[in-house]
Coordinates of C-alpha atoms in Angstrom, one line a residue:
M1 CA 0.0 0.0 0.0
K2 CA 1.1 3.6 -0.7
T3 CA 2.1 6.0 2.1
D4 CA -0.4 8.6 3.0
W5 CA 1.9 11.6 2.8
T6 CA -0.7 14.0 4.3
A7 CA -1.1 11.9 7.4
L8 CA 2.6 11.3 7.7
T9 CA 3.4 15.0 7.4
V10 CA 1.0 15.9 10.2
F11 CA 2.4 13.1 12.3
I12 CA 6.0 14.3 11.8
L13 CA 5.1 17.9 12.6
F14 CA 3.6 16.9 15.9
F15 CA 6.5 14.6 16.6
A16 CA 8.9 17.5 15.9
L17 CA 6.9 19.8 18.2
V18 CA 7.1 17.5 21.2
T19 CA 10.8 16.8 20.5
V20 CA 11.5 20.6 20.7
L21 CA 9.4 20.8 23.9
G22 CA 11.3 17.9 25.3
F23 CA 14.6 19.6 25.0
M24 CA 13.2 23.0 26.0
A25 CA 11.9 21.4 29.2
A26 CA 15.4 21.3 30.6
R27 CA 15.0 25.0 31.4
W28 CA 11.3 25.0 32.3
R29 CA 10.5 25.6 36.0
R30 CA 14.0 24.9 37.1
G31 CA 14.4 25.4 40.8
G32 CA 17.2 23.9 42.8
D33 CA 20.5 22.2 41.9
A34 CA 20.1 20.7 38.4
E35 CA 22.5 17.9 39.4
H36 CA 20.3 16.7 42.3
L37 CA 18.2 13.6 41.7
D38 CA 15.2 15.5 43.1
E39 CA 15.4 17.9 40.1
W40 CA 16.1 15.5 37.3
G41 CA 14.0 12.5 38.6
L42 CA 11.1 14.4 40.3
G43 CA 11.0 17.8 38.7
G44 CA 12.0 19.5 41.9
R45 CA 8.9 18.2 43.6
S46 CA 7.2 21.4 42.4
F47 CA 4.3 20.4 40.2
G48 CA 0.9 21.9 41.0
T49 CA -2.6 20.6 40.4
V50 CA -2.8 21.3 36.6
I51 CA 0.7 20.0 35.7
S52 CA 0.3 17.0 38.0
W53 CA -3.1 16.1 36.4
F54 CA -1.7 16.2 32.9
L55 CA 1.4 14.3 34.1
L56 CA -0.5 11.5 35.8
G57 CA -2.9 11.3 32.9
G58 CA 0.0 11.1 30.5
D59 CA 1.6 8.6 32.8
L60 CA -1.3 6.2 33.3
Y61 CA -3.4 6.6 30.1
T62 CA -1.0 5.6 27.4
A63 CA -0.6 3.9 24.1
Y64 CA -2.0 0.9 26.1
T65 CA -5.2 2.9 26.1
F66 CA -5.3 3.5 22.4
I67 CA -3.9 0.3 21.1
A68 CA -4.0 -2.7 23.5
V69 CA -7.4 -2.3 25.2
P70 CA -9.4 -1.7 22.0
A71 CA -7.3 -4.5 20.3
L72 CA -8.3 -7.0 23.0
I73 CA -12.0 -6.0 22.6
Y74 CA -11.6 -6.3 18.8
G75 CA -10.2 -9.8 19.4
V76 CA -12.4 -11.3 22.2
G77 CA -15.2 -8.8 23.0
A78 CA -16.4 -7.8 26.4
Q79 CA -13.5 -9.4 28.3
G80 CA -11.4 -6.5 27.2
F81 CA -13.5 -4.0 29.1
Y82 CA -11.8 -5.2 32.4
A83 CA -9.7 -2.0 32.1
V84 CA -12.8 0.2 32.8
P85 CA -13.8 -1.2 36.1
Y86 CA -10.2 -1.5 37.2
T87 CA -9.6 2.2 36.9
I88 CA -13.0 2.9 38.6
I89 CA -11.9 0.7 41.5
A90 CA -8.4 2.2 41.6
W91 CA -9.1 5.8 42.4
P92 CA -11.0 5.4 45.7
L93 CA -8.5 2.7 46.7
V94 CA -5.4 4.9 46.1
F95 CA -7.1 8.0 47.6
L96 CA -6.7 6.1 51.0
F97 CA -2.9 5.8 50.9
L98 CA -1.3 8.0 48.3
P99 CA -1.5 11.2 50.3
R100 CA 0.3 9.3 53.1
L101 CA 2.9 8.2 50.7
W102 CA 3.5 11.7 49.4
S103 CA 3.8 13.0 53.0
V104 CA 6.4 10.5 54.2
A105 CA 8.4 10.8 51.0
R106 CA 8.5 14.5 51.3
S107 CA 9.4 14.4 55.0
K108 CA 12.2 11.8 54.6
G109 CA 13.4 12.8 51.1
Y110 CA 12.4 9.5 49.6
V111 CA 12.6 9.3 45.8
T112 CA 11.3 5.8 45.2
L113 CA 8.9 3.3 46.8
A114 CA 12.0 1.2 47.7
D115 CA 13.4 4.1 49.7
F116 CA 10.2 4.0 51.8
A117 CA 10.5 0.2 52.2
R118 CA 14.1 0.6 53.4
G119 CA 13.2 3.4 55.9
R120 CA 10.0 1.8 57.2
Y121 CA 11.4 -1.7 57.8
G122 CA 15.1 -0.9 58.3
S123 CA 15.9 -3.4 55.6
K124 CA 18.0 -3.0 52.5
S125 CA 17.0 -6.5 51.4
V126 CA 13.3 -5.5 51.2
A127 CA 14.3 -2.3 49.4
V128 CA 16.3 -4.2 46.8
A129 CA 13.4 -6.6 46.3
V130 CA 11.0 -3.8 45.7
A131 CA 13.5 -2.0 43.4
L132 CA 14.3 -5.1 41.3
T133 CA 10.6 -5.9 41.0
G134 CA 9.9 -2.4 39.8
I135 CA 12.6 -2.4 37.2
L136 CA 11.5 -5.9 36.0
A137 CA 7.9 -4.9 35.7
T138 CA 8.6 -1.6 34.0
M139 CA 10.5 -3.1 31.1
P140 CA 7.4 -4.8 29.5
Y141 CA 5.3 -1.7 30.2
I142 CA 7.8 0.5 28.3
A143 CA 7.8 -2.1 25.6
L144 CA 4.0 -1.8 25.3
Q145 CA 4.4 2.0 24.6
L146 CA 7.0 1.2 21.8
V147 CA 4.6 -1.3 20.3
G148 CA 2.0 1.6 20.1
I149 CA 4.5 3.7 18.2
Q150 CA 5.3 0.8 15.9
A151 CA 1.6 0.1 15.2
V152 CA 1.3 3.7 14.0
L153 CA 4.4 3.5 11.8
D154 CA 3.2 0.2 10.3
T155 CA -0.1 1.8 9.4
L156 CA 1.6 4.8 7.9
H157 CA 3.7 2.3 5.8
V158 CA 7.0 3.9 7.0
G159 CA 10.2 1.8 6.7
G160 CA 11.6 -0.5 4.1
S161 CA 10.8 -4.1 3.3
S162 CA 13.8 -5.5 5.1
S163 CA 13.6 -6.3 8.8
F164 CA 16.1 -3.5 9.7
G165 CA 14.3 -1.0 7.4
K166 CA 11.0 -1.8 9.1
D167 CA 12.5 -1.2 12.5
L168 CA 14.5 1.9 11.6
P169 CA 11.7 4.4 12.3
L170 CA 11.1 2.9 15.7
L171 CA 14.8 3.1 16.4
I172 CA 14.8 6.8 15.5
A173 CA 11.8 7.5 17.7
F174 CA 13.6 5.6 20.5
A175 CA 16.8 7.7 20.0
V176 CA 14.8 11.0 20.2
L177 CA 13.0 9.8 23.3
A178 CA 16.2 8.7 25.0
A179 CA 18.0 12.1 24.1
Y180 CA 15.4 14.5 25.6
T181 CA 14.8 12.3 28.6
Y182 CA 18.5 12.2 29.4
S183 CA 18.7 16.0 29.0
S184 CA 15.5 17.2 30.7
G185 CA 14.4 14.4 33.1
L186 CA 10.8 14.4 34.4
R187 CA 10.2 18.0 33.2
A188 CA 10.2 16.7 29.5
P189 CA 7.2 14.3 29.8
A190 CA 5.4 16.8 32.2
L191 CA 5.5 19.5 29.5
I192 CA 4.8 17.2 26.6
A193 CA 1.8 15.8 28.5
F194 CA -0.1 19.0 27.8
V195 CA 0.1 18.3 24.1
K196 CA -0.6 14.6 24.4
D197 CA -3.7 14.9 26.6
T198 CA -5.2 17.7 24.5
L199 CA -4.7 15.6 21.3
V200 CA -6.2 12.5 23.0
Y201 CA -9.4 14.3 24.2
V202 CA -9.9 15.9 20.7
V203 CA -9.4 12.6 18.9
V204 CA -11.7 10.7 21.3
I205 CA -14.5 13.2 21.1
V206 CA -14.3 13.3 17.3
A207 CA -14.1 9.5 17.1
I208 CA -17.1 8.6 19.3
I209 CA -19.3 11.0 17.2
Y210 CA -17.9 10.9 13.7
I211 CA -17.1 7.2 13.2
P212 CA -20.6 5.9 14.4
I213 CA -22.2 8.3 12.0
R214 CA -20.2 6.9 9.2
L215 CA -21.0 3.3 10.3
G216 CA -24.7 3.7 10.7
G217 CA -24.9 4.4 14.4
Y218 CA -24.1 2.5 17.6
G219 CA -26.9 0.0 17.1
H220 CA -25.4 -1.1 13.9
I221 CA -21.9 -1.3 15.4
F222 CA -23.0 -3.5 18.3
H223 CA -25.0 -5.7 15.9
D224 CA -22.0 -6.3 13.7
A225 CA -19.8 -6.9 16.7
A226 CA -22.2 -9.5 18.2
A227 CA -22.3 -11.3 14.8
A228 CA -18.5 -11.3 14.6
M229 CA -18.0 -12.5 18.1
A230 CA -20.4 -15.5 17.6
K231 CA -18.4 -16.8 14.7
T232 CA -16.1 -19.8 15.3
N233 CA -12.4 -19.1 15.5
P234 CA -10.7 -21.7 13.3
A235 CA -7.6 -21.7 15.5
T236 CA -9.5 -22.6 18.7
G237 CA -12.7 -24.2 17.5
K238 CA -14.6 -21.8 19.8
P239 CA -16.5 -18.6 19.3
R240 CA -14.2 -15.6 18.7
G241 CA -15.5 -13.8 21.8
A242 CA -18.6 -12.6 23.6
M243 CA -20.5 -9.4 24.1
I244 CA -21.1 -10.4 27.8
P245 CA -18.6 -12.5 29.7
G246 CA -19.9 -16.0 30.3
A247 CA -20.1 -17.6 33.7
Q248 CA -16.8 -19.4 33.1
A249 CA -15.0 -16.0 32.5
Q250 CA -16.4 -14.0 35.4
W251 CA -13.8 -14.9 37.9
A252 CA -11.0 -14.1 35.4
Y253 CA -12.7 -10.7 34.6
A254 CA -13.2 -9.8 38.3
T255 CA -9.8 -10.8 39.5
L256 CA -8.0 -9.2 36.6
A257 CA -9.9 -5.9 37.3
L258 CA -9.2 -6.1 41.1
G259 CA -5.5 -7.1 40.7
S260 CA -4.8 -4.4 38.1
A261 CA -6.4 -1.8 40.3
M262 CA -4.2 -2.9 43.3
A263 CA -1.1 -2.9 41.1
L264 CA -1.6 0.5 39.4
F265 CA 0.3 2.7 41.9
M266 CA 2.8 0.0 42.8
Y267 CA 4.5 0.8 39.5
P268 CA 7.5 3.0 39.8
H269 CA 6.3 5.5 37.2
S270 CA 2.9 6.0 39.0
A271 CA 4.6 6.7 42.3
T272 CA 7.0 9.1 40.6
G273 CA 4.1 11.2 39.3
V274 CA 2.7 11.4 42.8
M275 CA 6.0 12.3 44.5
A276 CA 6.6 15.1 42.0
A277 CA 3.5 17.0 43.4
K278 CA 4.3 20.2 45.4
N279 CA 2.0 19.5 48.3
R280 CA -0.5 17.0 49.8
L281 CA -3.5 18.9 48.6
T282 CA -2.3 18.6 45.0
V283 CA -2.3 14.8 45.4
R284 CA -5.8 14.7 46.9
R285 CA -7.2 17.0 44.2
N286 CA -5.7 15.0 41.4
L287 CA -7.0 11.7 42.8
A288 CA -10.5 13.3 43.0
I289 CA -10.5 14.5 39.3
M290 CA -8.6 11.6 37.7
P291 CA -11.8 9.6 37.1
A292 CA -12.4 11.9 34.1
Y293 CA -9.8 9.8 32.4
S294 CA -11.8 6.6 33.2
L295 CA -14.7 8.1 31.3
M296 CA -12.5 8.6 28.4
L297 CA -11.2 5.1 28.7
G298 CA -14.7 3.6 28.5
L299 CA -15.3 5.6 25.3
L300 CA -12.0 4.6 23.8
S301 CA -12.7 0.9 24.4
L302 CA -15.6 1.1 22.0
L303 CA -13.1 1.7 19.2
G304 CA -12.6 -2.1 19.2
F305 CA -16.2 -2.7 18.3
M306 CA -16.1 0.1 15.7
A307 CA -13.1 -1.6 14.1
V308 CA -15.1 -4.9 13.8
S309 CA -18.1 -3.1 12.3
A310 CA -15.8 -1.2 9.8
G311 CA -14.4 -4.5 8.6
V312 CA -10.8 -3.7 9.7
G313 CA -8.7 -6.8 9.2
K314 CA -11.6 -8.9 8.0
G315 CA -10.5 -11.9 6.0
V316 CA -6.8 -11.3 6.8
K317 CA -5.2 -14.5 8.0
G318 CA -3.2 -14.0 11.2
Y319 CA -4.2 -10.4 11.5
N320 CA -2.4 -8.3 14.0
S321 CA -5.1 -6.8 16.2
Q322 CA -2.7 -4.2 17.5
L323 CA -3.2 -2.5 14.1
A324 CA -7.0 -2.4 14.5
V325 CA -7.3 1.2 15.9
P326 CA -4.7 2.8 13.7
Q327 CA -6.2 1.2 10.6
L328 CA -9.7 2.2 11.7
F329 CA -8.5 5.9 11.9
E330 CA -6.9 5.5 8.5
Q331 CA -10.0 4.1 7.0
M332 CA -12.6 6.5 8.6
F333 CA -10.8 9.9 9.0
P334 CA -9.7 12.4 6.4
S335 CA -5.9 12.1 5.9
W336 CA -5.1 15.2 7.8
F337 CA -7.1 14.2 10.9
A338 CA -5.8 10.6 10.7
G339 CA -2.4 12.3 11.1
V340 CA -3.6 14.0 14.2
A341 CA -5.0 10.7 15.6
F342 CA -1.7 8.9 14.9
A343 CA 0.2 11.7 16.6
A344 CA -2.1 11.3 19.7
I345 CA -1.1 7.6 19.8
G346 CA 2.6 8.2 19.2
I347 CA 2.9 11.0 21.8
G348 CA 0.7 8.9 24.1
A349 CA 3.5 6.4 24.0
L350 CA 6.4 8.8 24.4
V351 CA 5.2 10.5 27.6
P352 CA 4.8 7.4 29.7
A353 CA 7.8 5.7 28.2
A354 CA 9.9 8.7 29.4
I355 CA 8.4 8.6 32.9
M356 CA 8.8 4.9 33.2
S357 CA 12.5 4.9 32.2
I358 CA 13.1 7.8 34.7
A359 CA 11.3 5.9 37.5
A360 CA 13.3 2.7 36.8
A361 CA 16.5 4.7 36.8
N362 CA 15.7 6.3 40.1
L363 CA 15.2 2.8 41.6
F364 CA 18.5 1.5 40.4
T365 CA 20.4 4.6 41.4
R366 CA 18.9 5.0 44.9
N367 CA 18.4 1.4 46.0
I368 CA 21.0 -0.6 44.1
Y369 CA 23.9 1.8 43.2
K370 CA 23.8 3.9 46.3
D371 CA 22.6 1.3 48.8
L372 CA 24.8 -1.6 47.7
I373 CA 27.6 -0.3 45.5
K374 CA 28.6 3.3 46.4
P375 CA 27.0 4.4 49.7
D376 CA 28.9 7.7 49.6
A377 CA 27.7 8.7 46.2
T378 CA 27.2 12.5 45.8
P379 CA 23.9 13.9 44.4
A380 CA 25.7 14.7 41.2
Q381 CA 27.0 11.1 40.9
E382 CA 23.5 9.8 41.6
T383 CA 22.0 12.0 38.8
K384 CA 24.7 10.9 36.3
V385 CA 24.1 7.3 37.0
A386 CA 20.3 7.7 36.8
K387 CA 20.6 9.4 33.4
L388 CA 22.7 6.5 32.1
V389 CA 20.5 3.8 33.5
S390 CA 17.4 5.5 31.9
L391 CA 19.1 4.7 28.5
V392 CA 19.8 1.1 29.5
V393 CA 16.2 0.6 30.6
K394 CA 14.9 1.9 27.2
L395 CA 17.3 -0.5 25.4
G396 CA 15.9 -3.4 27.4
A397 CA 12.4 -2.4 26.6
L398 CA 13.4 -2.2 22.9
G399 CA 14.7 -5.8 23.2
F400 CA 11.2 -6.8 24.5
V401 CA 9.6 -5.3 21.4
L402 CA 11.9 -6.7 18.8
G403 CA 12.1 -10.2 20.4
I404 CA 8.6 -11.0 21.6
D405 CA 5.3 -11.6 19.7
K406 CA 3.7 -8.2 19.2
Q407 CA 0.2 -9.7 18.8
F408 CA 0.1 -10.3 22.5
S409 CA 1.7 -7.1 23.7
I410 CA -1.0 -6.6 26.3
N411 CA 0.3 -9.7 28.1
L412 CA 3.6 -8.0 28.6
Q413 CA 2.0 -5.4 30.8
L414 CA -0.2 -8.0 32.5
L415 CA 3.0 -10.1 33.3
G416 CA 4.5 -7.0 34.8
G417 CA 1.3 -6.6 36.8
I418 CA 1.8 -10.1 38.3
W419 CA 5.3 -9.1 39.5
I420 CA 4.6 -5.6 40.7
L421 CA 1.5 -6.7 42.7
Q422 CA 3.9 -8.7 45.0
T423 CA 5.2 -5.4 46.5
F424 CA 1.7 -4.4 47.7
P425 CA 2.0 -5.9 51.2
A426 CA 5.3 -4.2 52.0
I427 CA 4.2 -0.8 50.6
V428 CA 0.5 -0.3 51.3
T429 CA 0.3 -2.0 54.7
G430 CA 3.5 -0.2 55.7
L431 CA 1.9 3.2 55.1
F432 CA -0.6 2.4 57.9
V433 CA 1.0 -0.2 60.3
R434 CA 4.4 -1.8 60.8
W435 CA 3.2 -5.3 61.7
F436 CA 4.9 -7.5 59.1
H437 CA 8.4 -8.7 59.9
R438 CA 10.9 -7.6 57.2
W439 CA 12.2 -11.2 56.7
A440 CA 8.6 -12.5 56.3
L441 CA 7.9 -9.8 53.7
L442 CA 10.9 -10.9 51.8
V443 CA 10.0 -14.6 51.8
G444 CA 6.4 -13.8 50.9
W445 CA 7.6 -11.7 48.0
A446 CA 9.8 -14.4 46.8
A447 CA 7.0 -17.0 47.0
G448 CA 4.6 -14.8 45.1
M449 CA 7.1 -13.9 42.4
A450 CA 8.1 -17.6 41.9
Y451 CA 4.5 -18.8 41.7
G452 CA 3.3 -16.0 39.5
T453 CA 6.2 -16.4 37.0
Y454 CA 5.8 -20.2 36.9
E455 CA 2.1 -20.1 36.3
A456 CA 2.4 -17.4 33.6
Y457 CA 5.1 -19.4 31.9
G458 CA 2.7 -22.3 31.5
V459 CA 0.0 -20.3 29.8
A460 CA 0.0 -20.8 26.0
A461 CA -1.2 -18.2 23.6
P462 CA -4.5 -19.0 21.9
G463 CA -4.0 -21.2 18.9
K464 CA -0.3 -21.7 19.7
P465 CA 0.1 -24.8 21.9
G466 CA 3.5 -25.1 23.5
S467 CA 4.1 -21.3 23.6
H468 CA 4.7 -19.5 26.9
F469 CA 3.6 -16.3 28.7
G470 CA 0.6 -16.2 26.4
G471 CA -1.8 -14.9 29.1
S472 CA -2.2 -14.0 32.7
S473 CA -5.0 -16.2 33.8
A474 CA -4.8 -19.8 35.2
N475 CA -6.7 -22.1 37.5
I476 CA -7.1 -20.9 41.1
P477 CA -6.1 -23.7 43.5
A478 CA -8.9 -24.9 45.8
I479 CA -11.5 -22.8 44.0
G480 CA -11.3 -24.5 40.6
Q481 CA -12.0 -21.3 38.7
I482 CA -9.9 -19.5 36.1
G483 CA -8.6 -16.2 37.6
Y484 CA -5.8 -13.6 37.4
I485 CA -2.5 -15.2 38.3
G486 CA -1.3 -12.0 40.0
V487 CA -4.1 -12.1 42.6
T488 CA -3.5 -15.8 43.4
A489 CA 0.2 -15.1 43.8
L490 CA -0.6 -12.1 46.1
V491 CA -2.8 -14.3 48.3
L492 CA 0.1 -16.8 48.6
N493 CA 2.5 -13.9 49.3
I494 CA 0.3 -12.6 52.1
V495 CA -0.3 -16.0 53.7
V496 CA 3.4 -16.8 53.8
A497 CA 4.2 -13.3 55.2
V498 CA 1.5 -13.5 57.9
V499 CA 2.6 -17.0 59.0
L500 CA 6.3 -16.2 59.1
T501 CA 5.7 -12.9 60.9
L502 CA 3.9 -14.7 63.7
V503 CA 6.8 -17.3 63.9
L504 CA 9.5 -14.7 63.8
K505 CA 7.8 -12.5 66.4
A506 CA 7.5 -15.5 68.6
L507 CA 11.2 -16.2 68.2
K508 CA 11.9 -12.5 68.9
A509 CA 13.9 -12.1 65.6
P510 CA 15.3 -8.6 65.1
E511 CA 12.9 -6.4 63.3
G512 CA 15.0 -3.5 62.1
V513 CA 14.7 0.2 62.9
D514 CA 11.7 2.3 61.6
E515 CA 13.1 5.7 60.7
T516 CA 9.6 7.2 60.2
T517 CA 7.3 8.8 62.8
A518 CA 3.5 9.0 62.9
A519 CA 3.7 12.7 62.0
D520 CA 5.6 12.0 58.8
Y521 CA 2.5 10.4 57.2
T522 CA 0.4 13.5 57.5
A523 CA 3.0 16.2 57.0
D524 CA 2.6 18.8 54.3
A525 CA 5.1 20.9 52.3
D526 CA 4.9 23.9 54.5
E527 CA 5.4 21.9 57.7
T528 CA 8.7 20.0 57.0
P529 CA 11.7 20.4 54.7
V530 CA 12.8 17.6 52.3
S531 CA 15.3 15.3 54.0
G532 CA 18.7 15.8 52.5
D533 CA 17.8 19.0 50.6
P534 CA 21.0 21.0 50.2
E535 CA 19.1 24.2 51.2
H536 CA 18.7 22.9 54.7
G537 CA 22.0 21.2 55.0
S538 CA 20.9 18.2 57.1
D539 CA 19.4 14.8 56.8
V540 CA 17.8 15.1 60.2
I541 CA 14.2 16.1 60.3
A542 CA 12.6 17.3 63.5
P543 CA 9.2 16.0 64.5
V544 CA 6.3 18.0 63.0
T545 CA 2.8 18.8 64.2
T546 CA -0.3 18.8 62.1

């Protein structure tokens, strides 16, 4: 097929715009020492309500929103809507503990969740476990964003016929992303998020009105989707999907939604967006208004059914469902607006990929490099290492994209969810009580990680017997239902941690020193300085009153 030069030109113009903004961000809202990790990795902890809202939206509603969720709905129907209830569950859940996380991080100068784990439990081992899990889970999540860019480039027919020629545009996009992230840190995605979210809202509003008009209305769309889902899939011998999850799929649907909601803010990039806020009220305000993005997600999900009704990929053997939404836009929109839509997807991948790589770099620098390798590292050395590690993380994610089946890219993120969910007991319970023993948390984490990875390895992709990591649902022991592996692994994790905590407490095993106080969990920006801030010249924080 021929390249649509109008759409490609619009896409390139927007890509060039955000590239310029990415490099300009290095001088945007600069506050303290540019060589301090707080400045590069957390934007100086200075973002207000509006910037934080765009940053969190750009962080959490990504190319995954545009590509993978509608692609899953295109492929199997209603089961793909799990992403909507999971975000609905997530916001009231995290409203309970994220303000406490922000306060203690601000009081003690924590940059990562692993910093908190080390301070709360007095254990470098628990901190390293949280850090390694965060880095491991972030790799496939960044890969999912790069898959989103690649889906757009494939639809635009950019690249040559050779394998290298086809991957070259993705490598160029990767290089640009790496360059401005290295230069500007968290300020780059924060500034670009304004463009990204504006484009997303414009494209969504136009899509949910314009495309149904062209397809004969929503009634016609749902009729076509129902007929398509009822047809037998030759690869499996079963119906392609369902408009309503059957009884056998309800446990999988519910546990996947619950587990994903619990995992959402265990990801390093999510916590980074929260810690960058300037005060506690900013965090609370954003959590109250973030459900606006959940509404958008529900509307975006319908694009999967629209693609079915429009005949996208119909009759193509082995069709890559990740192309369903880009090809729907190409088919339905005028060329110039298709370029705008492609830019929304592409930028929707760049923003979170940048934040994720920064968050993973913060974890390595603070909790592996400084804790284990060079305890006397200066702030400038920390920042230098973080910048270099952010490049390595992106290279690792690129390896995921080029080496793993893109058809099931959503399972990369779900696999990361299985892993990151195992840090939930140490982080969330630790924000309220310090009951678990540090060694018990470590063993419970190891049990959950081992079980979750083993079970996921045994899941074959539909129509591909003998393959591995093809999904994230398996039989739940004792219940006999199919459910999300991450939740089952978390239950095992908690049971092990509870039993071992009781045993270790009975044996009076040393529990480590808790460096936090009760006041740290409710402190605000105007009540306490940031620990280790060079303006205050001390790592010692006096007790505060609230």
